[in-house]
Each structure stands twice: as structure tokens, then as C-alpha cells.
Amino acid sequence: MLVSQFQARRVQSWRQLEELLRQKSREQTAQNFLQFVRLYRAVASDLSYAQTFYPNENVTEYLNGLVSLAHHRLYRRTSRSYTTVWDFYRRVFPSLFRRLAGYILAAGLVSALGGVYGYLLVLLQPIQAYHLLPPSFLHQFHPSQAGPHTVDAPLMSSVIMTHNIFVALMAFVGGMSIGIYTGYALWQNGMILGVLAALFQSSGHATVFWSLIVPHGVTELLAIFVAGGAGFRIAHKIIAPRQLTRAAALRLGTVDAVQLMLGTVPMFVIAGTIEGFVTPSPLPEWTKFLVAVLSGMGWFIYFRFIGRKPSGQNFDFGRDRLVSGHKRPRQSEPRRFFRK
């Protein structure tokens, strides 16, 4: 059966389930509830069929969202996919990171390109630093005066961290600009880091600079990339809603994006803790680099292995299949998914 034929035969039931989902729970009669259960089972069966025969078609994504919303309405009193902060960070966030890794990688790539650009430009023409760096960076410290005992480490790292948190928020919100401002924020942040690296290297203090950046920077930059990935996720749903209405596509994308942003909260807390205790400490530089390596290894293990089933699959939520062939519920009320 062609996907268009499948859609034409079954779309009426899908519309009916959408209409019932728009009703508030307290407005549903017993008859409506029985109809809701019948339609839920029928549409869940359609989803299972679509996953088997049309796994990459838009109709499968639509049915995923519809069944998820219906599942939440039906079982929200007795079954929740994650109700505690612990469950979110233990299962949902690392699984979501893996599923949306492409967006996060794109964010990291944009930032890295900005860093290379700023580094090479200032290395060749140091005067460009005064045109590229924000005033707050120029006024707080100067690389020509840097040294193990002359750099104001707490001040320098605090300025950079405050800037990075702002960048993360802008990268996330920038998704509404179809990703243009997200890309700009990531590029600018990477460029600033590249400019500073070039300045400190030119003055002979590259090791001092990196020993003040990487201990907390590994975690902090990763959090920025995650925030940028969230912004790109929103932008992608706006640009390419496919058969979904743009509003419905945006809503589905925003659920993932907001969860990614929530995941960055403890990352910034951890980065701030490292910044407060390691950066200003008199520890030797190699110790600070070791902290960076251990942080990187910790995040690799967390995002690579945590939040998987014993079989190695991700825990169920979002687009991940339940044993029954359904999807976990999304936490929003449905509107008309297909374009008319």
C-alpha cells in the first residue's frame, strides 16, 4: 500500500482523536472516553504499521506525536515517563543528547570555525583584537601583563563565564530567527576565544591562559554547544516542517530544545564550581589540565553510556519506541498536524 493510500484510509480516525484531545479531561463524557480509548488503540496500531512500512515518512512522525499525546492523556495519572529531576538527568537528557547529536555537533563546528578565524586573524594582525573583542574583555585584563602571579584568574574566568552563559541563552533563543542569531552567537563566542588565545600566545603566556580556561571550559563550552544545538533544533523545525503545520512542527521541536536547555543547568553549575575552586587555586598548571581531561572523560562516559537500556538502546521517550510500538507522551495539547 502506498503511503498516500494509507493516509487517505486512516486520516479520519486521526482527526477524530485530535478533536477529542482538544477537549479538557473534565469535559469528556463516558461515551467520549470509550471512543477515545477505541481511537487511541486504532491509531496506535496505525503507528505500529507506519513504523514498519514507512519508517522515514512524515506520516510516521505525525502519528508518533498524536499517539504520544493520547498516551499522556490516558495514562498520566498512573504512568509518567519521568517525574523527578533524577530521572531526567539519569535517563532523558543523555538519551536526548545522543538523538540530537547532529545539531549539537553543528553548533560546535560553527564555534570552532569562529575560533580558528579569530586566532589566525589576530596572530597575523594583532591590532585586530581591539576591533573584535568586547570592551569588557579589553578593560579587565591584558595579555602583555600576564604571568603565573599577575593574571587576575578569578576576574578573568568570571568575565568569560558570565559571557558564556549569556551566549548559551542567546544561542537557544536565536533558534526563533531560523538559526541565524544562533549561528552568529556561536561564531562570535568561538572567535573571542580564538582572539584571546592568539593574544596570550603572542605575549608568551599561552600555557597560563589555557590553564585558566580549560578546567571549567570543557564543561562550559560543551553546555554552550548543547544550547546551540537546541537553537538549531528549533530552527530546523521552522525551516522544514514537512507535512506538519509550522506551528505543530515548532511545538514538537521546542519540547526537545527546552529539555536540552534544562540539561545545561547542572553543567553550568559544575563549571562554576570548578571555576571557583580550581581556577584561582595555586595548583600547578598540569593539575588544572588534568582536571580538564577528567571532566572531558566524565562527560564522554555520561553522554555515551548513561540513559541506555541493558540492550544498549536509549531509554524510551520522544521518538524512541516503547515495547508496544508507541512513543512516550509529549507534554502539550495537539493542534491540527497536517497541512490542509
CSV table of C-alpha atoms in Angstrom, one decimal:
chain,number,residue,atom,x,y,z
A,1,MET,CA,0.0,0.0,0.0
A,2,LEU,CA,1.3,3.4,-0.9
A,3,VAL,CA,1.7,5.9,2.0
A,4,SER,CA,-0.8,8.2,0.4
A,5,GLN,CA,-3.4,5.4,0.3
A,6,PHE,CA,-2.7,4.5,3.9
A,7,GLN,CA,-3.1,8.1,4.9
A,8,ALA,CA,-6.3,8.5,3.0
A,9,ARG,CA,-7.9,5.4,4.5
A,10,ARG,CA,-7.0,6.2,8.1
A,11,VAL,CA,-6.9,10.0,8.4
A,12,GLN,CA,-10.5,10.3,9.6
A,13,SER,CA,-9.7,8.4,12.8
A,14,TRP,CA,-6.7,10.5,13.3
A,15,ARG,CA,-8.8,13.7,13.0
A,16,GLN,CA,-11.3,12.4,15.5
A,17,LEU,CA,-8.6,11.6,18.0
A,18,GLU,CA,-7.2,15.1,17.6
A,19,GLU,CA,-10.6,16.6,18.3
A,20,LEU,CA,-11.0,14.5,21.5
A,21,LEU,CA,-7.6,15.5,22.6
A,22,ARG,CA,-8.6,19.2,22.4
A,23,GLN,CA,-11.3,18.6,24.9
A,24,LYS,CA,-10.4,19.1,28.5
A,25,SER,CA,-10.4,16.0,30.6
A,26,ARG,CA,-13.3,17.2,32.8
A,27,GLU,CA,-15.4,17.8,29.7
A,28,GLN,CA,-15.3,14.3,28.4
A,29,THR,CA,-18.3,12.1,28.9
A,30,ALA,CA,-18.2,8.4,29.5
A,31,GLN,CA,-19.2,7.8,25.9
A,32,ASN,CA,-16.4,10.1,24.7
A,33,PHE,CA,-13.9,8.4,26.9
A,34,LEU,CA,-14.8,5.0,25.4
A,35,GLN,CA,-14.5,6.4,21.9
A,36,PHE,CA,-11.1,8.0,22.9
A,37,VAL,CA,-9.8,4.6,24.1
A,38,ARG,CA,-11.0,2.9,20.9
A,39,LEU,CA,-9.4,5.6,18.7
A,40,TYR,CA,-6.2,5.5,20.7
A,41,ARG,CA,-5.8,1.8,20.1
A,42,ALA,CA,-6.6,2.2,16.4
A,43,VAL,CA,-4.2,5.0,15.9
A,44,ALA,CA,-1.5,3.2,18.0
A,45,SER,CA,-2.0,0.2,15.6
A,46,ASP,CA,-1.6,2.6,12.6
A,47,LEU,CA,1.6,3.9,14.2
A,48,SER,CA,3.0,0.4,14.5
A,49,TYR,CA,2.1,-0.3,10.9
A,50,ALA,CA,3.7,3.0,9.7
A,51,GLN,CA,6.9,2.3,11.7
A,52,THR,CA,7.2,-1.0,9.9
A,53,PHE,CA,6.4,0.1,6.3
A,54,TYR,CA,7.0,3.8,6.3
A,55,PRO,CA,9.7,4.5,8.9
A,56,ASN,CA,11.1,7.6,7.3
A,57,GLU,CA,7.8,9.2,6.1
A,58,ASN,CA,6.3,12.3,7.6
A,59,VAL,CA,3.1,10.4,8.5
A,60,THR,CA,5.1,8.3,10.9
A,61,GLU,CA,6.3,11.4,12.8
A,62,TYR,CA,2.8,12.8,12.9
A,63,LEU,CA,1.4,9.5,14.3
A,64,ASN,CA,4.2,9.4,16.8
A,65,GLY,CA,3.2,12.8,18.1
A,66,LEU,CA,-0.5,12.0,18.1
A,67,VAL,CA,-0.1,8.7,19.9
A,68,SER,CA,2.3,10.3,22.4
A,69,LEU,CA,-0.3,13.0,23.3
A,70,ALA,CA,-3.0,10.4,23.6
A,71,HIS,CA,-0.8,8.2,25.7
A,72,HIS,CA,-0.2,11.0,28.1
A,73,ARG,CA,-3.9,11.8,28.4
A,74,LEU,CA,-4.8,8.2,29.0
A,75,TYR,CA,-2.1,7.3,31.5
A,76,ARG,CA,-0.9,10.5,33.1
A,77,ARG,CA,-2.5,9.6,36.5
A,78,THR,CA,-0.7,6.2,36.7
A,79,SER,CA,2.3,6.3,34.4
A,80,ARG,CA,4.8,9.1,33.8
A,81,SER,CA,8.0,8.7,31.8
A,82,TYR,CA,9.9,10.8,34.2
A,83,THR,CA,8.6,12.7,37.2
A,84,THR,CA,11.7,13.5,39.1
A,85,VAL,CA,14.8,15.6,38.4
A,86,TRP,CA,16.9,12.5,39.0
A,87,ASP,CA,15.1,10.5,36.2
A,88,PHE,CA,15.5,13.4,33.8
A,89,TYR,CA,19.3,13.7,34.2
A,90,ARG,CA,19.8,9.9,34.6
A,91,ARG,CA,17.9,8.8,31.5
A,92,VAL,CA,16.2,11.6,29.5
A,93,PHE,CA,18.9,14.2,29.0
A,94,PRO,CA,21.8,11.8,27.9
A,95,SER,CA,19.4,10.0,25.6
A,96,LEU,CA,18.2,13.2,24.1
A,97,PHE,CA,21.8,14.4,23.7
A,98,ARG,CA,22.5,11.3,21.6
A,99,ARG,CA,19.4,11.6,19.5
A,100,LEU,CA,20.1,15.3,18.7
A,101,ALA,CA,23.9,15.0,18.5
A,102,GLY,CA,23.9,16.2,14.9
A,103,TYR,CA,22.5,19.6,16.0
A,104,ILE,CA,25.0,19.8,18.9
A,105,LEU,CA,27.9,18.9,16.6
A,106,ALA,CA,26.8,21.6,14.1
A,107,ALA,CA,26.9,24.1,17.0
A,108,GLY,CA,30.3,23.0,18.0
A,109,LEU,CA,31.6,23.2,14.4
A,110,VAL,CA,30.3,26.8,14.0
A,111,SER,CA,32.0,27.8,17.2
A,112,ALA,CA,35.2,26.1,16.2
A,113,LEU,CA,35.3,27.8,12.8
A,114,GLY,CA,34.9,31.2,14.6
A,115,GLY,CA,37.7,30.3,16.9
A,116,VAL,CA,40.1,29.4,14.1
A,117,TYR,CA,39.2,32.6,12.3
A,118,GLY,CA,39.8,34.8,15.3
A,119,TYR,CA,43.0,33.0,16.2
A,120,LEU,CA,44.6,33.3,12.7
A,121,LEU,CA,43.4,36.8,12.1
A,122,VAL,CA,44.9,38.2,15.4
A,123,LEU,CA,48.0,36.0,15.1
A,124,LEU,CA,48.7,37.7,11.8
A,125,GLN,CA,47.4,41.2,12.7
A,126,PRO,CA,47.4,41.7,16.5
A,127,ILE,CA,45.7,45.1,16.1
A,128,GLN,CA,42.5,43.3,15.0
A,129,ALA,CA,42.0,42.2,18.6
A,130,TYR,CA,40.9,45.7,19.6
A,131,HIS,CA,38.2,45.6,16.9
A,132,LEU,CA,37.0,42.0,17.7
A,133,LEU,CA,37.0,41.8,21.5
A,134,PRO,CA,34.1,43.3,23.5
A,135,PRO,CA,35.1,46.2,25.7
A,136,SER,CA,34.5,44.2,28.9
A,137,PHE,CA,37.4,41.8,27.9
A,138,LEU,CA,39.8,44.6,26.9
A,139,HIS,CA,39.2,46.6,30.1
A,140,GLN,CA,39.5,43.7,32.6
A,141,PHE,CA,42.9,42.1,31.6
A,142,HIS,CA,45.8,42.5,29.2
A,143,PRO,CA,47.9,39.6,28.0
A,144,SER,CA,51.1,41.6,27.9
A,145,GLN,CA,50.9,41.7,31.7
A,146,ALA,CA,50.1,38.1,32.1
A,147,GLY,CA,52.1,35.7,34.2
A,148,PRO,CA,51.6,33.0,36.8
A,149,HIS,CA,51.2,35.6,39.5
A,150,THR,CA,49.9,38.6,37.6
A,151,VAL,CA,46.8,37.3,35.9
A,152,ASP,CA,43.7,38.0,37.9
A,153,ALA,CA,42.4,34.5,37.5
A,154,PRO,CA,39.0,34.8,39.3
A,155,LEU,CA,38.2,38.0,37.4
A,156,MET,CA,39.3,36.7,34.1
A,157,SER,CA,37.4,33.4,34.3
A,158,SER,CA,34.3,35.2,35.8
A,159,VAL,CA,34.1,37.6,32.9
A,160,ILE,CA,34.4,34.7,30.4
A,161,MET,CA,31.9,32.5,32.3
A,162,THR,CA,29.3,35.3,32.5
A,163,HIS,CA,29.8,36.0,28.8
A,164,ASN,CA,29.4,32.2,28.0
A,165,ILE,CA,26.1,31.9,30.0
A,166,PHE,CA,24.7,34.8,28.0
A,167,VAL,CA,25.9,33.3,24.8
A,168,ALA,CA,24.1,30.0,25.7
A,169,LEU,CA,20.9,31.8,26.3
A,170,MET,CA,21.2,33.8,23.0
A,171,ALA,CA,22.1,30.6,21.1
A,172,PHE,CA,18.9,29.0,22.4
A,173,VAL,CA,16.6,31.9,21.8
A,174,GLY,CA,18.2,32.5,18.4
A,175,GLY,CA,16.6,29.4,17.1
A,176,MET,CA,13.5,31.6,16.5
A,177,SER,CA,15.4,33.6,14.0
A,178,ILE,CA,15.7,30.4,11.9
A,179,GLY,CA,19.0,29.8,13.5
A,180,ILE,CA,20.7,33.0,12.1
A,181,TYR,CA,21.3,34.5,15.5
A,182,THR,CA,22.2,31.1,17.0
A,183,GLY,CA,25.0,30.8,14.4
A,184,TYR,CA,26.1,34.3,15.0
A,185,ALA,CA,26.3,33.9,18.8
A,186,LEU,CA,28.3,30.7,18.4
A,187,TRP,CA,30.6,32.2,15.9
A,188,GLN,CA,31.2,35.2,18.0
A,189,ASN,CA,31.9,33.2,21.1
A,190,GLY,CA,34.4,31.0,19.3
A,191,MET,CA,36.0,33.9,17.7
A,192,ILE,CA,36.5,35.7,21.0
A,193,LEU,CA,38.2,32.6,22.5
A,194,GLY,CA,40.4,32.4,19.4
A,195,VAL,CA,41.4,36.0,19.7
A,196,LEU,CA,42.3,35.7,23.3
A,197,ALA,CA,44.3,32.5,22.6
A,198,ALA,CA,46.3,34.4,19.9
A,199,LEU,CA,46.9,37.4,22.2
A,200,PHE,CA,48.3,35.3,25.0
A,201,GLN,CA,50.3,33.1,22.7
A,202,SER,CA,51.9,36.2,21.1
A,203,SER,CA,52.8,37.5,24.6
A,204,GLY,CA,54.3,34.1,25.6
A,205,HIS,CA,51.7,33.2,28.1
A,206,ALA,CA,49.7,30.6,26.2
A,207,THR,CA,50.1,28.0,28.9
A,208,VAL,CA,48.9,30.3,31.6
A,209,PHE,CA,45.9,31.2,29.5
A,210,TRP,CA,44.8,27.7,28.8
A,211,SER,CA,45.3,26.6,32.4
A,212,LEU,CA,42.8,29.2,33.4
A,213,ILE,CA,40.3,28.3,30.6
A,214,VAL,CA,40.2,24.5,30.1
A,215,PRO,CA,39.4,23.3,33.6
A,216,HIS,CA,35.9,24.7,33.6
A,217,GLY,CA,35.9,25.5,29.9
A,218,VAL,CA,35.5,21.8,28.8
A,219,THR,CA,32.1,21.7,30.6
A,220,GLU,CA,31.1,25.2,29.9
A,221,LEU,CA,31.8,25.1,26.1
A,222,LEU,CA,30.0,21.7,25.9
A,223,ALA,CA,27.0,23.4,27.6
A,224,ILE,CA,27.1,26.2,25.0
A,225,PHE,CA,27.2,23.6,22.2
A,226,VAL,CA,24.2,21.9,23.7
A,227,ALA,CA,22.3,25.2,23.9
A,228,GLY,CA,23.3,26.0,20.3
A,229,GLY,CA,22.0,22.5,19.3
A,230,ALA,CA,18.7,23.4,21.0
A,231,GLY,CA,18.5,26.6,18.9
A,232,PHE,CA,19.3,24.7,15.7
A,233,ARG,CA,16.6,22.1,16.5
A,234,ILE,CA,14.0,24.9,16.8
A,235,ALA,CA,15.3,26.5,13.6
A,236,HIS,CA,15.1,23.2,11.7
A,237,LYS,CA,11.5,22.7,12.6
A,238,ILE,CA,10.7,26.2,11.5
A,239,ILE,CA,12.5,25.9,8.2
A,240,ALA,CA,11.5,22.3,7.3
A,241,PRO,CA,8.1,21.4,8.9
A,242,ARG,CA,7.5,18.9,6.1
A,243,GLN,CA,3.9,17.8,6.2
A,244,LEU,CA,3.3,19.3,9.6
A,245,THR,CA,2.0,22.8,10.0
A,246,ARG,CA,4.8,25.1,11.0
A,247,ALA,CA,3.1,25.7,14.4
A,248,ALA,CA,2.9,22.0,15.1
A,249,ALA,CA,6.5,21.4,14.0
A,250,LEU,CA,7.7,24.2,16.1
A,251,ARG,CA,5.9,22.9,19.1
A,252,LEU,CA,7.4,19.4,18.7
A,253,GLY,CA,10.9,20.9,18.2
A,254,THR,CA,10.6,23.2,21.2
A,255,VAL,CA,9.9,20.3,23.5
A,256,ASP,CA,13.3,18.8,22.7
A,257,ALA,CA,15.0,22.1,22.7
A,258,VAL,CA,13.7,23.1,26.1
A,259,GLN,CA,14.8,19.7,27.6
A,260,LEU,CA,18.3,20.3,26.1
A,261,MET,CA,18.4,23.7,27.8
A,262,LEU,CA,17.3,22.2,31.1
A,263,GLY,CA,20.1,19.8,30.8
A,264,THR,CA,22.7,22.5,30.6
A,265,VAL,CA,21.8,23.9,34.1
A,266,PRO,CA,23.9,21.5,36.1
A,267,MET,CA,26.6,21.7,33.5
A,268,PHE,CA,27.0,25.4,34.2
A,269,VAL,CA,26.8,24.8,38.0
A,270,ILE,CA,29.6,22.2,37.7
A,271,ALA,CA,31.6,24.6,35.5
A,272,GLY,CA,31.1,27.4,38.1
A,273,THR,CA,32.2,25.1,40.9
A,274,ILE,CA,35.4,24.2,39.1
A,275,GLU,CA,36.0,27.8,38.2
A,276,GLY,CA,35.6,28.8,41.9
A,277,PHE,CA,37.9,26.2,43.4
A,278,VAL,CA,40.4,25.2,40.7
A,279,THR,CA,40.9,28.3,38.5
A,280,PRO,CA,42.1,30.7,41.3
A,281,SER,CA,44.0,28.0,43.2
A,282,PRO,CA,47.8,27.8,43.4
A,283,LEU,CA,47.7,24.3,42.0
A,284,PRO,CA,50.4,23.7,39.3
A,285,GLU,CA,49.2,24.1,35.7
A,286,TRP,CA,49.5,20.4,34.9
A,287,THR,CA,46.9,19.7,37.7
A,288,LYS,CA,44.5,22.1,36.1
A,289,PHE,CA,44.9,20.4,32.7
A,290,LEU,CA,44.3,17.1,34.4
A,291,VAL,CA,41.0,18.4,35.7
A,292,ALA,CA,40.1,19.3,32.1
A,293,VAL,CA,40.9,15.8,30.9
A,294,LEU,CA,38.9,14.2,33.7
A,295,SER,CA,36.0,16.5,33.0
A,296,GLY,CA,36.1,15.6,29.3
A,297,MET,CA,36.2,11.9,30.1
A,298,GLY,CA,33.3,12.2,32.6
A,299,TRP,CA,31.1,13.9,30.0
A,300,PHE,CA,32.0,11.4,27.4
A,301,ILE,CA,31.0,8.5,29.6
A,302,TYR,CA,27.8,10.2,30.7
A,303,PHE,CA,26.6,11.0,27.2
A,304,ARG,CA,27.9,7.8,25.6
A,305,PHE,CA,26.7,5.2,28.1
A,306,ILE,CA,24.2,6.7,30.6
A,307,GLY,CA,20.5,6.5,29.9
A,308,ARG,CA,20.6,3.3,27.9
A,309,LYS,CA,18.7,0.1,28.4
A,310,PRO,CA,20.7,-3.1,29.2
A,311,SER,CA,20.3,-3.9,25.5
A,312,GLY,CA,22.3,-0.8,24.6
A,313,GLN,CA,19.3,1.2,23.3
A,314,ASN,CA,18.2,4.6,24.6
A,315,PHE,CA,15.5,4.8,27.2
A,316,ASP,CA,12.1,5.4,25.7
A,317,PHE,CA,10.9,8.9,25.2
A,318,GLY,CA,10.4,11.3,22.3
A,319,ARG,CA,11.0,9.3,19.1
A,320,ASP,CA,12.2,6.2,20.9
A,321,ARG,CA,9.9,3.2,20.6
A,322,LEU,CA,8.0,1.7,23.6
A,323,VAL,CA,7.7,-2.1,23.8
A,324,SER,CA,4.2,-1.8,22.5
A,325,GLY,CA,5.3,0.2,19.5
A,326,HIS,CA,4.1,3.5,20.9
A,327,LYS,CA,6.0,6.6,21.8
A,328,ARG,CA,6.3,8.4,25.1
A,329,PRO,CA,3.9,11.3,25.5
A,330,ARG,CA,4.8,14.9,24.7
A,331,GLN,CA,3.6,17.4,27.2
A,332,SER,CA,1.5,19.6,25.0
A,333,GLU,CA,-2.0,19.8,23.6
A,334,PRO,CA,-2.4,19.0,19.9
A,335,ARG,CA,-3.5,21.2,17.1
A,336,ARG,CA,-4.0,20.3,13.5
A,337,PHE,CA,-0.8,18.5,12.5
A,338,PHE,CA,-1.2,18.1,8.7
A,339,ARG,CA,-1.3,20.9,6.3
A,340,LYS,CA,-4.7,21.4,4.6
